[in-house]
Coordinates of C-alpha atoms and ligand atoms in Angstrom, one line a residue:
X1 CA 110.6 122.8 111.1
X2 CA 110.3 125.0 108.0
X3 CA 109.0 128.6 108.5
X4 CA 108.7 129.9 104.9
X5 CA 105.5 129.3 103.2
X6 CA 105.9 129.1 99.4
X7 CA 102.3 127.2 98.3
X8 CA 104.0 127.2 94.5
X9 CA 105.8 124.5 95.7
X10 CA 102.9 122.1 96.4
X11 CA 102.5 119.3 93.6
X12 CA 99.3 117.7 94.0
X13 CA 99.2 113.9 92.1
X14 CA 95.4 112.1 91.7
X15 CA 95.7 108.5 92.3
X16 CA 94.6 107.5 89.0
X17 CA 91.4 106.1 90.3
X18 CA 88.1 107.5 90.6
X19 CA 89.1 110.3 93.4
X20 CA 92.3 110.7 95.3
X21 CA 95.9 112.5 95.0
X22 CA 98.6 113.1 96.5
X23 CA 100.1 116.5 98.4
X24 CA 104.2 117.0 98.2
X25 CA 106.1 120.2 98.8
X26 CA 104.5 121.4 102.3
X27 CA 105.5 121.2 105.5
X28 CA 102.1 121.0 108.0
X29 CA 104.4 121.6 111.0
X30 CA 104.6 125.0 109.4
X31 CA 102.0 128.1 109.9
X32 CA 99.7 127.9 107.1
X33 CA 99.7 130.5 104.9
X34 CA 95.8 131.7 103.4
X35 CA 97.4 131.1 100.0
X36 CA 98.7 127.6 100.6
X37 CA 95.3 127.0 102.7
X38 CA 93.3 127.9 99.7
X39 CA 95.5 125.5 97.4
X40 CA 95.0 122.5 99.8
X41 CA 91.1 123.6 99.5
X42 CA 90.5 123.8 95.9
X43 CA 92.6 120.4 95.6
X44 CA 90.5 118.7 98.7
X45 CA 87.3 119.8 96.6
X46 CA 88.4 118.4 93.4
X47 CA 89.7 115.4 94.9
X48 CA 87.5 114.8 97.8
X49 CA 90.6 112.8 99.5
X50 CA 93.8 114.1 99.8
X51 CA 97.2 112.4 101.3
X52 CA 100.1 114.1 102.7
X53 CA 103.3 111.6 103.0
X54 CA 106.2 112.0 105.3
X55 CA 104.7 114.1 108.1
X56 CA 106.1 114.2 111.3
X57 CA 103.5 115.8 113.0
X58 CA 102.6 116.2 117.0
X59 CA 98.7 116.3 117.6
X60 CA 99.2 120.4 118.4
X61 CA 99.9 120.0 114.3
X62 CA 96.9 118.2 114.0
X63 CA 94.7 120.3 115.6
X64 CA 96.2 123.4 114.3
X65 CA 95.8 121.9 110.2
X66 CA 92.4 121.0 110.9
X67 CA 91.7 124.5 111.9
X68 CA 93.1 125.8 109.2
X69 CA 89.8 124.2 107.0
X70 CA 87.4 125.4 109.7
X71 CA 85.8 124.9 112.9
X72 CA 86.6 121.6 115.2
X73 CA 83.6 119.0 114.4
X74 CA 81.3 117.6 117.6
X75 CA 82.7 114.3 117.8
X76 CA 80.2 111.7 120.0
X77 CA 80.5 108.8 121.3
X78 CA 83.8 107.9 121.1
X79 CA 86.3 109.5 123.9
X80 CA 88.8 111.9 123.1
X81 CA 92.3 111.0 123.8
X82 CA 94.1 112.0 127.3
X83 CA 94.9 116.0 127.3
X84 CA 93.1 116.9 124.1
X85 CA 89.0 117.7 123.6
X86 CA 89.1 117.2 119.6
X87 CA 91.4 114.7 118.8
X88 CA 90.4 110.7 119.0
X89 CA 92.2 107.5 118.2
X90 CA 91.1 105.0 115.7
X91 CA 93.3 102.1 117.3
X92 CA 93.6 98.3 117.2
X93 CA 95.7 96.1 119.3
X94 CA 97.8 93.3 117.5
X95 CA 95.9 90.6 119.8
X96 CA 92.2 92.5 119.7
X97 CA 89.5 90.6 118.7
X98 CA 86.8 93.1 118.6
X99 CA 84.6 93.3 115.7
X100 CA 87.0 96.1 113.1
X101 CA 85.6 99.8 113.9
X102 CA 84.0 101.8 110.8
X103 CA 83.9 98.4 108.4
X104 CA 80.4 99.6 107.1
X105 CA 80.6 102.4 104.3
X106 CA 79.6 105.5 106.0
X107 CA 79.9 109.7 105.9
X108 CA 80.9 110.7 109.1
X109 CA 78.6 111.7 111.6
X110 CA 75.8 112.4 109.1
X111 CA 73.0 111.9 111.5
X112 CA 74.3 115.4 113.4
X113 CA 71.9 118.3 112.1
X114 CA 75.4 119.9 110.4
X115 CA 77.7 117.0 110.0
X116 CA 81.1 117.6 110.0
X117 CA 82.8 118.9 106.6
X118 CA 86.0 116.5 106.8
X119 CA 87.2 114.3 108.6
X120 CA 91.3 114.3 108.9
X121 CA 93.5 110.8 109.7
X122 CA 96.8 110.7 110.9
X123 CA 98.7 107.6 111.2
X124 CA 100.8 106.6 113.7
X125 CA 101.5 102.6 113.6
X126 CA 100.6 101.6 110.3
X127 CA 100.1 97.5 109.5
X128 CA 102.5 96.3 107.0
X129 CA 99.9 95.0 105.6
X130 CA 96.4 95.4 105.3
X131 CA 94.5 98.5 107.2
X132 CA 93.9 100.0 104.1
X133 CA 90.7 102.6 103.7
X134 CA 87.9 102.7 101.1
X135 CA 86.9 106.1 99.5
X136 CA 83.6 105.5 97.6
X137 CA 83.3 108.8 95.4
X138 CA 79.5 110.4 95.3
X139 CA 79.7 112.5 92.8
X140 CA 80.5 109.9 90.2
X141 CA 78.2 107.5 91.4
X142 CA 75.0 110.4 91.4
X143 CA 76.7 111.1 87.6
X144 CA 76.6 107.4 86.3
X145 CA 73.7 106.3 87.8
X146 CA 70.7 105.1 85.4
X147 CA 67.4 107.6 85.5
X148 CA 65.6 104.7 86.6
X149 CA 67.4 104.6 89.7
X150 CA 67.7 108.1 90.3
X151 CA 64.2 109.0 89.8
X152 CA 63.5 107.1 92.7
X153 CA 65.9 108.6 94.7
X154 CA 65.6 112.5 93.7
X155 CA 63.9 114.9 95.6
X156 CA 63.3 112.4 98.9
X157 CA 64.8 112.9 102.3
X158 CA 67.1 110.2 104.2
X159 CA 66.3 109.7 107.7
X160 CA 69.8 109.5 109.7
X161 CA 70.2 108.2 112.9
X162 CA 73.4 107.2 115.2
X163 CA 71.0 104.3 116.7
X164 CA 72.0 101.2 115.1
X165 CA 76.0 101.9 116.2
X166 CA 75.8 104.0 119.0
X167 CA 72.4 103.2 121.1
X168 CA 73.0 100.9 124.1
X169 CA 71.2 98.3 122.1
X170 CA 73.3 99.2 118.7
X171 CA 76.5 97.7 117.4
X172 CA 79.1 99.7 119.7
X173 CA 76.3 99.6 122.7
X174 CA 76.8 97.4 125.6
X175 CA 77.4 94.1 124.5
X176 CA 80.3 95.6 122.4
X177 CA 81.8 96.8 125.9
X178 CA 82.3 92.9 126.9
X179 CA 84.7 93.1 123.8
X180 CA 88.4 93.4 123.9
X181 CA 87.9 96.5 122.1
X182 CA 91.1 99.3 122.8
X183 CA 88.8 101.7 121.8
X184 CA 86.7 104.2 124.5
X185 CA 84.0 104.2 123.0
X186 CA 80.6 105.6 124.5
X187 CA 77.2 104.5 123.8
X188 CA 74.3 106.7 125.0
X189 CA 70.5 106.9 124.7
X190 CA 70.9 110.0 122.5
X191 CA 71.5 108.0 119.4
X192 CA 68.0 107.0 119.3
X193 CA 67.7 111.0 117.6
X194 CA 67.0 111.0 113.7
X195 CA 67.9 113.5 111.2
X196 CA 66.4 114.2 107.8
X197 CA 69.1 115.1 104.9
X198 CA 68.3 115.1 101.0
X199 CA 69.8 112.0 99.7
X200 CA 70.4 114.1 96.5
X201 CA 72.6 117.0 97.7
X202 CA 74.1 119.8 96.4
X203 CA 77.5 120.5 97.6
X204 CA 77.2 123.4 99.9
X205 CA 81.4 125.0 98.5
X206 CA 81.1 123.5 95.0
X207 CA 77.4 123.5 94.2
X208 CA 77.9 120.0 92.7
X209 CA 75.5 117.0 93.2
X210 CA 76.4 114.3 94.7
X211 CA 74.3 110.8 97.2
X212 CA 74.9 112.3 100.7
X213 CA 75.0 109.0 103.4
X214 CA 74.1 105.5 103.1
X215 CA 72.4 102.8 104.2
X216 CA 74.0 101.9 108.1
X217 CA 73.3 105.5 109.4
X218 CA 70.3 105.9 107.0
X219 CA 67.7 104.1 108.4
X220 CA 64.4 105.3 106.3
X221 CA 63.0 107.2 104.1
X222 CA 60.7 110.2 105.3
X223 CA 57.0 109.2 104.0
X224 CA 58.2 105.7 102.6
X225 CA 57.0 102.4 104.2
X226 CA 60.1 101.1 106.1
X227 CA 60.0 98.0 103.8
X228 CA 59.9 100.1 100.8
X229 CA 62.7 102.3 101.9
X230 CA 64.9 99.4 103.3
X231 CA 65.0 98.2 99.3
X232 CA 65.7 101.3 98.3
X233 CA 68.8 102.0 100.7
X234 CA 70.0 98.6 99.8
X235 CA 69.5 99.4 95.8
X236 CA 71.3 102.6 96.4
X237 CA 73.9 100.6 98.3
X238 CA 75.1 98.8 96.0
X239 CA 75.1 101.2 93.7
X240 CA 77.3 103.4 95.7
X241 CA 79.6 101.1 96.7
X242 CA 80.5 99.7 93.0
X243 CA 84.3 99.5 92.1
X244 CA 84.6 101.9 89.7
X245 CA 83.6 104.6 92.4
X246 CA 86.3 103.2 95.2
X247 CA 89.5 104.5 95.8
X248 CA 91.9 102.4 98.0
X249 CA 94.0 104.1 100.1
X250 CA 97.2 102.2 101.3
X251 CA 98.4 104.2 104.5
X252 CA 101.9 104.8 105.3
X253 CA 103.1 105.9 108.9
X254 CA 103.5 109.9 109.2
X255 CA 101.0 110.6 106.6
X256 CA 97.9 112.4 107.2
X257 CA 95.0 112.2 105.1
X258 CA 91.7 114.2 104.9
X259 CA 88.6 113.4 102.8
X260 CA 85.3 115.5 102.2
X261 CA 82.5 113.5 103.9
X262 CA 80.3 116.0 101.8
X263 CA 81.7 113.6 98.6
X264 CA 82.8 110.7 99.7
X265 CA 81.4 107.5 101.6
X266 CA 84.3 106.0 103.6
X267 CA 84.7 102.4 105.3
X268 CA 87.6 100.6 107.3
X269 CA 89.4 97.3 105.7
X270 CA 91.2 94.7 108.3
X271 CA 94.1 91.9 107.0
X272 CA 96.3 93.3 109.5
X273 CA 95.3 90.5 112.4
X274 CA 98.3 90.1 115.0
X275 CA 99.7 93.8 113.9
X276 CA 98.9 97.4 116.1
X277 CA 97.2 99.9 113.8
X278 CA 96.7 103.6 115.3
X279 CA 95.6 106.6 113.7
X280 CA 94.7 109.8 115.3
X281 CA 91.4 111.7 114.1
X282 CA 89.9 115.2 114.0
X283 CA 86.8 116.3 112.1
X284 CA 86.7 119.6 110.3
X285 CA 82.9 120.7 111.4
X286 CA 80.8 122.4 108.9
X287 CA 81.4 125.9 108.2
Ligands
SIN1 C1 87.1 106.1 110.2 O1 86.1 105.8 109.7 O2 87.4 107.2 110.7 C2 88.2 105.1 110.3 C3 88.7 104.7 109.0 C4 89.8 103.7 109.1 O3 90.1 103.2 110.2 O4 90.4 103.3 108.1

């Protein structure tokens, strides 16, 4: 384990698609300096997703990087693992034949009243093929989108709720728990809450605009007939979604990655059936 911090050695490398780089040249076992913390920042806001390769780290790492970006987030619904109160595991079994978890494009948690900032991913067993996750940038989708699309969506407020995955009667609710799933997951009544966010939202550390959430955990839209608003959110889907916003990230074992859920829409991909895939996951809650 290194001690010395020297944040001039960081290389950051975008992906050559829409969002997305690359860290090198830091060690996360190691203390983080303010200046190498304020590096990592100013490349996780101008990149929304950033990867570190070749990590060995122990979940005390984890837990101690995530810190270093703000508070823990509240994570519901889905247990923490054995020994720790922040840190859950996204895992599949080679033989599981659960419906994938997080397949639908998403921002974390964004029907909590402050969802979390970030979201960070470390993986453990890693598919050799397949597994891969989907980063659909916001910014660039709010920047290319035609007015006659954005008028409609400007100035209105998204109603969030956790219901359709997380209510007893939702996707993850009880007749998920007849599943083979390997994940402890935890439906409750409390998903039923809604939240309102501005689906046009300024970026509370870079000011810049950006679609906050989408359709899944939106399910309305305040003073719009449900009907209405379900066209909308689908509209909106799809225009979210579209290629030339995605990133693909590929995942290798010991890297840990962390994305802005104020920037980016996220979603799991499978293709890994008969192979383990486990990750372990701490959200970075909103400062
Ligand atoms: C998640 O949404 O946290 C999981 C993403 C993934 O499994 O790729």
């Amino acid at each position: 384990m290194g001690t010395i911090d020297t944040p001039g050695q960081i290389t950051v490398e975008p992906s050559g698609q829409v969002c997305g780089a690359t860290v090198t040249g830091v060690d996360l076992r190691d203390e983080l300096s303010p200046a190498t913390v304020a590096v990592l920042r100013a490349a996780w806001l101008e990149h929304h997703v950033l990867a570190f390769p070749g990590q060995l780290l122990t979940d005390d790492d984890l837990e101690r990087f995530t810190l270093a970006f703000g508070p823990f987030g509240d994570d519901p619904y889905v247990a923490p693992i054995p020994g720790r109160e922040h840190v859950i595991a996204i895992r599949r079994d080679a033989d599981e034949t659960a419906p994938l978890f997080a397949e639908n494009w998403h921002s974390d948690w964004s029907f909590q009243e402050r969802p979390p900032a970030g979201t960070c991913l470390y993986g453990i067993t890693i598919p050799p093929t397949g597994g891969d996750t989907l980063f659909a940038d916001q910014h660039a989708a709010l920047d290319a989108m035609p007015s006659s699309l954005r008028d409609r969506v400007a100035g209105r407020m998204a109603i969030h709720s956790a219901r359709g995955g997380y209510a007893p009667s939702g996707m993850y609710g009880e007749a998920d728990r007849a599943t083979d799933r390997s994940m402890d997951i935890r439906p409750d009544d409390s998903a039923m809450a809604t939240q309102l966010h501005p689906i046009v939202r300024e970026h509370p550390e870079t000011g810049r605009l950006g679609l906050f959430g989408c359709v899944g955990y939106i399910i309305g839209i305040d003073g719009m007939a449900d009907d209405d608003a379900r066209d909308l959110l689908v509209e909106l889907y799809h225009w979210q979604t579209r290629d030339e916003f995605v990133y693909r990230h590929r995942w290798e074992p010991d890297m840990l990655v962390m994305w802005d859920n104020r920037s980016v829409l996220h979603r799991a991909t499978g293709g890994y059936d008969g192979h383990a895939r486990l990750l372990h996951r701490t959200t970075i809650g909103a400062a």
